[in-house]
Amino acid sequence: MISPPPVNTEILNLLAPLLVLVGAGLLFLMFGAFRNRVGTFQRALIVILYAAVLFYVGKLWNAEGWPILNGMLIIDRFSLFFTAVVTICALGSVLTSANYLDRFGLDRSEYFALLFFATSGMVVLVSAYNLISLFLGLELMSLSVYVLVGYRRRDFFANEAALKYFLLGAFAIAFFLYGVSMIYGLTGTTNFKGIMVEATSRGIARDPLFLLAVALILAGFAFKISSVPFHMWVPDVYQGAPTPITSLMATAVKAASFAAFLRLFYMCFMMGSSKWSGIIAVLAVLTMTLGNIVALVQRNIKRMMAYSSIAHAGYILIGLASLSIESTRAASSILYYLLAYSFMTIGAFALISAVEKREGTRGLDIAEYAGLGLKKPFLGLAMAVFMFSLAGIPPTAGFFGKYYIFSAAVEGGHVGLAIIGVLNSALSLYYYLRVLVVMYMQKGVEPLDVHDDLGVKVVLLVSLFAILWLGFGPERLLPGVESILEWTRVSVAKIASLGM
Amino acid sequence: MDLLSIIIFLPLAGAVLLLLFPRESERAIRGFSLIVSLAAFIVSLRLLTGFQTSAEMQFVKHIPWIPSLGISYIVGVDGLSLFLVLLVTFLQPITILSAFRAITERVKEFYICMLLLETSMIGAFVALDLFLFYVFWELMLIPMYFLIGIWGGQQRIYATIKFFIYTMVGSLLMLVAILVLVYTYKSQSGVLTFELDKLYWVAMSTRTQWLLFLAFALSFAIKVPMFPFHTWLPDAHVEAPTAGSVILAGILLKMGGYGFLRFAMPLFPDAALRAAPLVAILAIIGIIYGACVAMVQKDVKKLVAYSSVSHLGFVMLGLFVLNTQAVEGAIYQMLNHGLSTGALFLLVGVIYERRHTRFIEEFGGITKVMPVYAAIFMVVTLSSIGLPPLNGFIGEFLILIGIFKAKAVYAALAATGVVLGAIYMLWMYQRVFFGEVKHAVNRTLRDLTPREVIVFAPVIALIFFMGVYPNPLISRMEPAVKKFVTEVRAGRGDYMQITRFAEQAGGKWMPAVLEVDPEHPDEETAALVEKETELE
């Protein structure tokens, strides 16, 4: 490895966010051994621990982005940004969990331990600089989430969801590993930079075996980010999982997978060949169109959000398809979009979890939201903003994110993709607006009982604020996002120095 | 803060303050929103007094908003937009006052929506940055969506979703077109900007121009609405509450015409010229079709809605024959339509509040029970059909002269619309107001209350004023209109030609400065076009 070997304490510093998360996971496993119920003290501790991760992220922000641990991980702004995103998503999930777990009788310490392990897996995933560590992160994240999905173990839907997710997930991971092994066979390395150098210098980018390997890896990621044709599991799993976990899957899991996807493809596979851009463009079109069309007919709000999350994965894939060496706009639009999308989705799921009930219709039918807008003005307003943002209407973060992605597509010469993208957002209007129609324009029949405790309210308020802030004044954020992508310039420069 | 920004954001500030009002204090909420909208109106009068008669943009404010993406906050008014802004601020307090009794449910939300709507409408009329314009343009939809959906009639949900999706589809394609335009400019000049002033000079191949024009035009044509994109309008109007209909007809529809005037035509002049015959034919179909459909309506509100399709056909025709009179007439007619159709919807609202029906056959002989109401209705009807000395006459007359100069056939066809307009309006008036009182319930109808008289008085006054003395308005529009006509007529030429001009201008992206004889702008343009052909 050409990276200078850093001093040990420095490595510990760089790993601080990860160490906090793993330590917290172990700590909560221990708590579980003594007292299974989670009290106010533990809950406060969880929030503090997550806040500590954010604190370390802030502290490390200006750190040098060298690969560490013999090139296994890299702690640069890109990985720190996504560490922050997944931490915020996990925090949102924790805050909505408190009341939810109480009501559903799931209040156990191991739930939070698994949540911490899942988050640490995500952090490994977004910091991975080697296919092996990428795989480790992916597995750590996935295994924890498999368990969390089936956490309501006496519930039929939860069992179905967990089984489906696990089996399909295992297949996807197998594909991924197969691809990794081929890459190793071809290039003799699993290190990202090694692959990049090999792929561009020896001309193996045109080797059919290499293409097959990349396709297999693409399939693995497509499963995690719920892209067509690997999306079948999404609605059932989203429906069966406890709502805070659905929220986590729709935001943190997706963001982390996209981050690894972006880094790997941008660094290793896309530079040598432009074919991937075409294939990803096709996936993008299929994904968003299918997601939006099927979402139109959903009556269960969790299933609707599941298809909506498929559609949003499609929009982000537009950004991936528009990646280019000359401009960082496409890459930064993906970062921005993931952040914006996370906030609106966390907010929407916090509200869904507050309305959800244990018995009867479970409070998941969209029709059960009738009259919510009037009875709970704040919740109604928040949901309205989330829905408008998901639909991409100004002045919200969702609009700006979409604008950013479409502008990257136009800049990259993919006008067709942008047009299909906007037509899709027009399609999506119908089902997002329907939620508002029910909430504001129909009278409720049954008395609505909403469990909006402090945690839920905090999540709603923060998401609301973030969405409006991101929508109105992205100027503060954009240079930050652009600076995150410094590594791409560095890697491009390296390729140039190789004389390619 | 500069004047325009105050006018834009005053209603928004009012809406935010309204959030703090307790839900029960409905009187205070009504009063406060009336005061806010009146204040905006009074401030906007400063625009009128401070306006210099020239073609220049005035009251311009330029603040960088998202510099890294070339997005800025630029607002300004010229002769094209000045009166449209005033129309917004003028109609808004009237509408708010008219809704005092009609809206009894969820009062607070209603007035918040109204004030948000005002901010977004003014913003869209004065924005000179394409991104800013797009944000305001879309923002308009949200309050309107709630206005129709919450306070509307029986079929309100169907109507509001149709309205929203129709307008959104058009504007999303416009968004892509905006992006293509901006990046084309960037590839030529190296600067990423959404500033309208700069984008007027993008060089494009004829094909690109044509495609982008179509995307813009679709968005605006849906808003106008032009035949065959008008089908959302009757639904939205019939289901909307009175206040919503007034704003929709009075102002939102003007957004379409204004969009053509400010964006679609000057940005893509060659394409606009090429599209002119097509637009003219669609406009004429709209004029006649709208009038014919209006004639057979049983519901007064639906009749007025279809009459809008017909009237706005005139506006579109005027815009696309592209001479000074016709374009002036078109802008004038937009204002007229805002006043008279707005007033008609208010009048229909008055009778609907009393009788809870709008069917023509339910009435008859209303003159006897509501004389004041009948008189006001008569004035507005006459204004709508363009009888001198009322405002409608001036607009239609200017448009018809302009059209006649360009193409006599168009004028002949369009004039049938005027006749048809007189038929359906007067026939409706006759059935509602004259004859014996057929239904016993109608005998006890109350005439206008003082509040309602206050609502109508300013509109009636303005209808007369604009009919008798149009000069203050026309003279302020004229320089901007002349500039518009000359620039669009001059066209952009195709890519090669423009680059050559640019080289001659020392590599700077400067428009060729036109010396225009104010008396004969068209001849000058023809000369310029000739010169260009020679160069080639």
GROMACS .gro file of N, CA and C in nm, chain B residues 1-112:
model
  336
  501MET      N    1  -3.545   4.675   0.266
  501MET     CA    2  -3.604   4.590   0.162
  501MET      C    3  -3.659   4.676   0.049
  502ASP      N    4  -3.645   4.628  -0.070
  502ASP     CA    5  -3.694   4.707  -0.183
  502ASP      C    6  -3.844   4.691  -0.199
  503LEU      N    7  -3.901   4.777  -0.280
  503LEU     CA    8  -4.046   4.786  -0.291
  503LEU      C    9  -4.109   4.653  -0.336
  504LEU      N   10  -4.054   4.595  -0.442
  504LEU     CA   11  -4.116   4.473  -0.495
  504LEU      C   12  -4.112   4.359  -0.394
  505SER      N   13  -3.998   4.346  -0.327
  505SER     CA   14  -3.988   4.238  -0.229
  505SER      C   15  -4.089   4.259  -0.117
  506ILE      N   16  -4.111   4.384  -0.080
  506ILE     CA   17  -4.211   4.410   0.024
  506ILE      C   18  -4.347   4.361  -0.024
  507ILE      N   19  -4.380   4.396  -0.148
  507ILE     CA   20  -4.512   4.356  -0.199
  507ILE      C   21  -4.523   4.204  -0.206
  508ILE      N   22  -4.414   4.139  -0.245
  508ILE     CA   23  -4.419   3.992  -0.255
  508ILE      C   24  -4.436   3.930  -0.117
  509PHE      N   25  -4.355   3.975  -0.023
  509PHE     CA   26  -4.347   3.899   0.102
  509PHE      C   27  -4.440   3.949   0.212
  510LEU      N   28  -4.503   4.064   0.190
  510LEU     CA   29  -4.600   4.112   0.289
  510LEU      C   30  -4.710   4.009   0.314
  511PRO      N   31  -4.775   3.958   0.208
  511PRO     CA   32  -4.879   3.858   0.233
  511PRO      C   33  -4.824   3.733   0.302
  512LEU      N   34  -4.702   3.692   0.264
  512LEU     CA   35  -4.643   3.574   0.327
  512LEU      C   36  -4.625   3.597   0.477
  513ALA      N   37  -4.573   3.716   0.511
  513ALA     CA   38  -4.557   3.749   0.652
  513ALA      C   39  -4.693   3.746   0.722
  514GLY      N   40  -4.794   3.799   0.653
  514GLY     CA   41  -4.929   3.796   0.709
  514GLY      C   42  -4.975   3.653   0.734
  515ALA      N   43  -4.946   3.563   0.639
  515ALA     CA   44  -4.988   3.424   0.654
  515ALA      C   45  -4.919   3.360   0.774
  516VAL      N   46  -4.790   3.393   0.791
  516VAL     CA   47  -4.717   3.335   0.904
  516VAL      C   48  -4.776   3.386   1.035
  517LEU      N   49  -4.807   3.517   1.038
  517LEU     CA   50  -4.866   3.572   1.161
  517LEU      C   51  -5.003   3.510   1.189
  518LEU      N   52  -5.075   3.480   1.082
  518LEU     CA   53  -5.208   3.419   1.101
  518LEU      C   54  -5.199   3.287   1.176
  519LEU      N   55  -5.087   3.219   1.159
  519LEU     CA   56  -5.069   3.091   1.229
  519LEU      C   57  -5.081   3.110   1.380
  520LEU      N   58  -5.046   3.231   1.426
  520LEU     CA   59  -5.046   3.254   1.571
  520LEU      C   60  -5.185   3.286   1.624
  521PHE      N   61  -5.278   3.318   1.534
  521PHE     CA   62  -5.412   3.353   1.581
  521PHE      C   63  -5.483   3.230   1.634
  522PRO      N   64  -5.557   3.244   1.744
  522PRO     CA   65  -5.636   3.129   1.789
  522PRO      C   66  -5.746   3.099   1.686
  523ARG      N   67  -5.774   2.971   1.673
  523ARG     CA   68  -5.868   2.923   1.572
  523ARG      C   69  -6.006   2.987   1.585
  524GLU      N   70  -6.046   3.019   1.709
  524GLU     CA   71  -6.184   3.062   1.731
  524GLU      C   72  -6.206   3.208   1.690
  525SER      N   73  -6.101   3.290   1.698
  525SER     CA   74  -6.124   3.432   1.675
  525SER      C   75  -6.134   3.460   1.526
  526GLU      N   76  -6.245   3.417   1.469
  526GLU     CA   77  -6.260   3.426   1.324
  526GLU      C   78  -6.267   3.570   1.274
  527ARG      N   79  -6.331   3.654   1.355
  527ARG     CA   80  -6.341   3.795   1.313
  527ARG      C   81  -6.204   3.858   1.299
  528ALA      N   82  -6.120   3.830   1.398
  528ALA     CA   83  -5.986   3.888   1.395
  528ALA      C   84  -5.908   3.836   1.274
  529ILE      N   85  -5.925   3.706   1.245
  529ILE     CA   86  -5.853   3.648   1.133
  529ILE      C   87  -5.896   3.714   1.003
  530ARG      N   88  -6.029   3.730   0.987
  530ARG     CA   89  -6.079   3.794   0.865
  530ARG      C   90  -6.026   3.935   0.853
  531GLY      N   91  -6.040   4.010   0.962
  531GLY     CA   92  -5.998   4.149   0.960
  531GLY      C   93  -5.851   4.162   0.929
  532PHE      N   94  -5.772   4.077   0.994
  532PHE     CA   95  -5.628   4.087   0.976
  532PHE      C   96  -5.588   4.058   0.831
  533SER      N   97  -5.648   3.954   0.773
  533SER     CA   98  -5.606   3.925   0.635
  533SER      C   99  -5.652   4.033   0.540
  534LEU      N  100  -5.767   4.092   0.569
  534LEU     CA  101  -5.810   4.204   0.485
  534LEU      C  102  -5.711   4.320   0.494
  535ILE      N  103  -5.668   4.348   0.617
  535ILE     CA  104  -5.573   4.457   0.635
  535ILE      C  105  -5.443   4.429   0.562
  536VAL      N  106  -5.395   4.305   0.573
  536VAL     CA  107  -5.269   4.270   0.507
  536VAL      C  108  -5.281   4.289   0.356
  537SER      N  109  -5.394   4.240   0.300
  537SER     CA  110  -5.404   4.249   0.154
  537SER      C  111  -5.423   4.395   0.112
  538LEU      N  112  -5.494   4.472   0.192
  538LEU     CA  113  -5.508   4.616   0.161
  538LEU      C  114  -5.373   4.685   0.167
  539ALA      N  115  -5.295   4.649   0.268
  539ALA     CA  116  -5.163   4.710   0.281
  539ALA      C  117  -5.079   4.679   0.158
  540ALA      N  118  -5.086   4.553   0.114
  540ALA     CA  119  -5.010   4.517  -0.006
  540ALA      C  120  -5.056   4.599  -0.125
  541PHE      N  121  -5.188   4.621  -0.133
  541PHE     CA  122  -5.241   4.701  -0.244
  541PHE      C  123  -5.187   4.843  -0.238
  542ILE      N  124  -5.192   4.901  -0.118
  542ILE     CA  125  -5.148   5.041  -0.105
  542ILE      C  126  -4.999   5.052  -0.139
  543VAL      N  127  -4.920   4.956  -0.090
  543VAL     CA  128  -4.777   4.961  -0.122
  543VAL      C  129  -4.758   4.947  -0.273
  544SER      N  130  -4.839   4.864  -0.335
  544SER     CA  131  -4.819   4.840  -0.478
  544SER      C  132  -4.854   4.963  -0.561
  545LEU      N  133  -4.933   5.054  -0.505
  545LEU     CA  134  -4.964   5.177  -0.579
  545LEU      C  135  -4.837   5.258  -0.605
  546ARG      N  136  -4.738   5.241  -0.515
  546ARG     CA  137  -4.610   5.307  -0.535
  546ARG      C  138  -4.547   5.265  -0.669
  547LEU      N  139  -4.574   5.143  -0.709
  547LEU     CA  140  -4.522   5.097  -0.838
  547LEU      C  141  -4.575   5.184  -0.951
  548LEU      N  142  -4.704   5.217  -0.939
  548LEU     CA  143  -4.769   5.294  -1.043
  548LEU      C  144  -4.712   5.435  -1.048
  549THR      N  145  -4.699   5.496  -0.931
  549THR     CA  146  -4.653   5.635  -0.929
  549THR      C  147  -4.506   5.644  -0.963
  550GLY      N  148  -4.429   5.541  -0.926
  550GLY     CA  149  -4.285   5.551  -0.951
  550GLY      C  150  -4.244   5.497  -1.086
  551PHE      N  151  -4.341   5.451  -1.165
  551PHE     CA  152  -4.308   5.384  -1.290
  551PHE      C  153  -4.272   5.485  -1.397
  552GLN      N  154  -4.155   5.469  -1.457
  552GLN     CA  155  -4.113   5.556  -1.567
  552GLN      C  156  -4.161   5.495  -1.698
  553THR      N  157  -4.215   5.576  -1.785
  553THR     CA  158  -4.263   5.521  -1.912
  553THR      C  159  -4.145   5.492  -2.003
  554SER      N  160  -4.099   5.369  -1.995
  554SER     CA  161  -3.993   5.326  -2.086
  554SER      C  162  -3.999   5.175  -2.091
  555ALA      N  163  -3.918   5.118  -2.180
  555ALA     CA  164  -3.924   4.974  -2.197
  555ALA      C  165  -3.838   4.901  -2.095
  556GLU      N  166  -3.770   4.977  -2.011
  556GLU     CA  167  -3.674   4.915  -1.920
  556GLU      C  168  -3.743   4.842  -1.806
  557MET      N  169  -3.672   4.745  -1.750
  557MET     CA  170  -3.714   4.683  -1.625
  557MET      C  171  -3.694   4.783  -1.512
  558GLN      N  172  -3.792   4.790  -1.425
  558GLN     CA  173  -3.781   4.888  -1.316
  558GLN      C  174  -3.799   4.820  -1.182
  559PHE      N  175  -3.759   4.892  -1.078
  559PHE     CA  176  -3.765   4.840  -0.941
  559PHE      C  177  -3.688   4.708  -0.931
  560VAL      N  178  -3.579   4.700  -1.008
  560VAL     CA  179  -3.508   4.572  -1.013
  560VAL      C  180  -3.431   4.549  -0.885
  561LYS      N  181  -3.439   4.427  -0.837
  561LYS     CA  182  -3.361   4.387  -0.720
  561LYS      C  183  -3.290   4.258  -0.755
  562HIS      N  184  -3.162   4.255  -0.733
  562HIS     CA  185  -3.083   4.138  -0.771
  562HIS      C  186  -3.002   4.092  -0.650
  563ILE      N  187  -3.036   3.975  -0.594
  563ILE     CA  188  -2.961   3.920  -0.483
  563ILE      C  189  -2.920   3.778  -0.521
  564PRO      N  190  -2.792   3.743  -0.505
  564PRO     CA  191  -2.755   3.603  -0.533
  564PRO      C  192  -2.825   3.511  -0.432
  565TRP      N  193  -2.877   3.401  -0.482
  565TRP     CA  194  -2.948   3.311  -0.392
  565TRP      C  195  -2.867   3.183  -0.376
  566ILE      N  196  -2.841   3.111  -0.486
  566ILE     CA  197  -2.757   2.993  -0.480
  566ILE      C  198  -2.650   3.011  -0.587
  567PRO      N  199  -2.549   3.094  -0.556
  567PRO     CA  200  -2.452   3.131  -0.660
  567PRO      C  201  -2.385   3.011  -0.726
  568SER      N  202  -2.360   2.905  -0.650
  568SER     CA  203  -2.287   2.793  -0.710
  568SER      C  204  -2.369   2.727  -0.821
  569LEU      N  205  -2.499   2.748  -0.823
  569LEU     CA  206  -2.579   2.692  -0.931
  569LEU      C  207  -2.632   2.801  -1.024
  570GLY      N  208  -2.583   2.923  -1.006
  570GLY     CA  209  -2.626   3.031  -1.094
  570GLY      C  210  -2.768   3.077  -1.071
  571ILE      N  211  -2.820   3.052  -0.952
  571ILE     CA  212  -2.958   3.090  -0.924
  571ILE      C  213  -2.959   3.219  -0.843
  572SER      N  214  -3.037   3.315  -0.885
  572SER     CA  215  -3.044   3.437  -0.806
  572SER      C  216  -3.190   3.479  -0.787
  573TYR      N  217  -3.205   3.570  -0.694
  573TYR     CA  218  -3.336   3.629  -0.671
  573TYR      C  219  -3.336   3.761  -0.748
  574ILE      N  220  -3.402   3.762  -0.864
  574ILE     CA  221  -3.410   3.887  -0.941
  574ILE      C  222  -3.557   3.917  -0.965
  575VAL      N  223  -3.599   4.036  -0.924
  575VAL     CA  224  -3.736   4.075  -0.952
  575VAL      C  225  -3.734   4.212  -1.017
  576GLY      N  226  -3.837   4.241  -1.092
  576GLY     CA  227  -3.849   4.370  -1.157
  576GLY      C  228  -3.979   4.374  -1.234
  577VAL      N  229  -4.026   4.496  -1.263
  577VAL     CA  230  -4.147   4.507  -1.345
  577VAL      C  231  -4.119   4.594  -1.465
  578ASP      N  232  -4.190   4.566  -1.573
  578ASP     CA  233  -4.189   4.657  -1.687
  578ASP      C  234  -4.334   4.672  -1.733
  579GLY      N  235  -4.353   4.734  -1.846
  579GLY     CA  236  -4.489   4.761  -1.891
  579GLY      C  237  -4.574   4.636  -1.909
  580LEU      N  238  -4.508   4.522  -1.930
  580LEU     CA  239  -4.585   4.400  -1.951
  580LEU      C  240  -4.643   4.348  -1.821
  581SER      N  241  -4.567   4.362  -1.712
  581SER     CA  242  -4.611   4.300  -1.588
  581SER      C  243  -4.671   4.397  -1.488
  582LEU      N  244  -4.644   4.526  -1.505
  582LEU     CA  245  -4.687   4.624  -1.404
  582LEU      C  246  -4.835   4.608  -1.368
  583PHE      N  247  -4.920   4.608  -1.470
  583PHE     CA  248  -5.063   4.610  -1.440
  583PHE      C  249  -5.113   4.474  -1.393
  584LEU      N  250  -5.043   4.370  -1.433
  584LEU     CA  251  -5.082   4.239  -1.384
  584LEU      C  252  -5.057   4.228  -1.234
  585VAL      N  253  -4.943   4.285  -1.190
  585VAL     CA  254  -4.916   4.287  -1.046
  585VAL      C  255  -5.024   4.367  -0.975
  586LEU      N  256  -5.058   4.482  -1.033
  586LEU     CA  257  -5.161   4.565  -0.969
  586LEU      C  258  -5.296   4.492  -0.968
  587LEU      N  259  -5.321   4.416  -1.074
  587LEU     CA  260  -5.446   4.340  -1.077
  587LEU      C  261  -5.453   4.243  -0.959
  588VAL      N  262  -5.339   4.179  -0.931
  588VAL     CA  263  -5.336   4.086  -0.817
  588VAL      C  264  -5.368   4.159  -0.688
  589THR      N  265  -5.294   4.266  -0.663
  589THR     CA  266  -5.312   4.334  -0.534
  589THR      C  267  -5.448   4.400  -0.526
  590PHE      N  268  -5.506   4.437  -0.640
  590PHE     CA  269  -5.638   4.499  -0.641
  590PHE      C  270  -5.747   4.395  -0.613
  591LEU      N  271  -5.738   4.281  -0.681
  591LEU     CA  272  -5.844   4.181  -0.666
  591LEU      C  273  -5.839   4.111  -0.530
  592GLN      N  274  -5.719   4.102  -0.474
  592GLN     CA  275  -5.704   4.021  -0.353
  592GLN      C  276  -5.789   4.071  -0.236
  593PRO      N  277  -5.781   4.201  -0.197
  593PRO     CA  278  -5.866   4.245  -0.085
  593PRO      C  279  -6.015   4.228  -0.116
  594ILE      N  280  -6.051   4.250  -0.242
  594ILE     CA  281  -6.192   4.236  -0.279
  594ILE      C  282  -6.238   4.092  -0.259
  595THR      N  283  -6.154   4.001  -0.301
  595THR     CA  284  -6.189   3.860  -0.287
  595THR      C  285  -6.198   3.821  -0.140
  596ILE      N  286  -6.101   3.869  -0.064
  596ILE     CA  287  -6.100   3.835   0.078
  596ILE      C  288  -6.225   3.889   0.146
  597LEU      N  289  -6.261   4.013   0.111
  597LEU     CA  290  -6.380   4.072   0.170
  597LEU      C  291  -6.505   3.994   0.128
  598SER      N  292  -6.506   3.949   0.004
  598SER     CA  293  -6.626   3.879  -0.044
  598SER      C  294  -6.645   3.746   0.026
  599ALA      N  295  -6.536   3.690   0.078
  599ALA     CA  296  -6.545   3.557   0.138
  599ALA      C  297  -6.587   3.562   0.285
  600PHE      N  298  -6.608   3.681   0.337
  600PHE     CA  299  -6.635   3.694   0.482
  600PHE      C  300  -6.751   3.607   0.528
  601ARG      N  301  -6.857   3.602   0.447
  601ARG     CA  302  -6.970   3.523   0.492
  601ARG      C  303  -6.971   3.384   0.431
  602ALA      N  304  -6.913   3.372   0.313
  602ALA     CA  305  -6.921   3.243   0.243
  602ALA      C  306  -6.839   3.136   0.314
  603ILE      N  307  -6.726   3.175   0.373
  603ILE     CA  308  -6.639   3.076   0.435
  603ILE      C  309  -6.663   3.076   0.585
  604THR      N  310  -6.719   2.966   0.635
  604THR     CA  311  -6.745   2.961   0.779
  604THR      C  312  -6.669   2.847   0.844
  605GLU      N  313  -6.614   2.759   0.762
  605GLU     CA  314  -6.542   2.644   0.816
  605GLU      C  315  -6.393   2.664   0.794
  606ARG      N  316  -6.315   2.629   0.891
  606ARG     CA  317  -6.169   2.633   0.879
  606ARG      C  318  -6.123   2.767   0.822
  607VAL      N  319  -6.170   2.870   0.891
  607VAL     CA  320  -6.147   3.007   0.844
  607VAL      C  321  -5.998   3.039   0.837
  608LYS      N  322  -5.927   2.999   0.941
  608LYS     CA  323  -5.786   3.035   0.949
  608LYS      C  324  -5.709   2.979   0.829
  609GLU      N  325  -5.729   2.851   0.802
  609GLU     CA  326  -5.657   2.789   0.690
  609GLU      C  327  -5.692   2.859   0.559
  610PHE      N  328  -5.818   2.897   0.547
  610PHE     CA  329  -5.861   2.961   0.423
  610PHE      C  330  -5.781   3.087   0.396
  611TYR      N  331  -5.773   3.173   0.497
  611TYR     CA  332  -5.705   3.299   0.473
  611TYR      C  333  -5.554   3.281   0.459
  612ILE      N  334  -5.499   3.180   0.528
  612ILE     CA  335  -5.357   3.151   0.507
  612ILE      C  336  -5.333   3.114   0.361
   0.00000   0.00000   0.00000
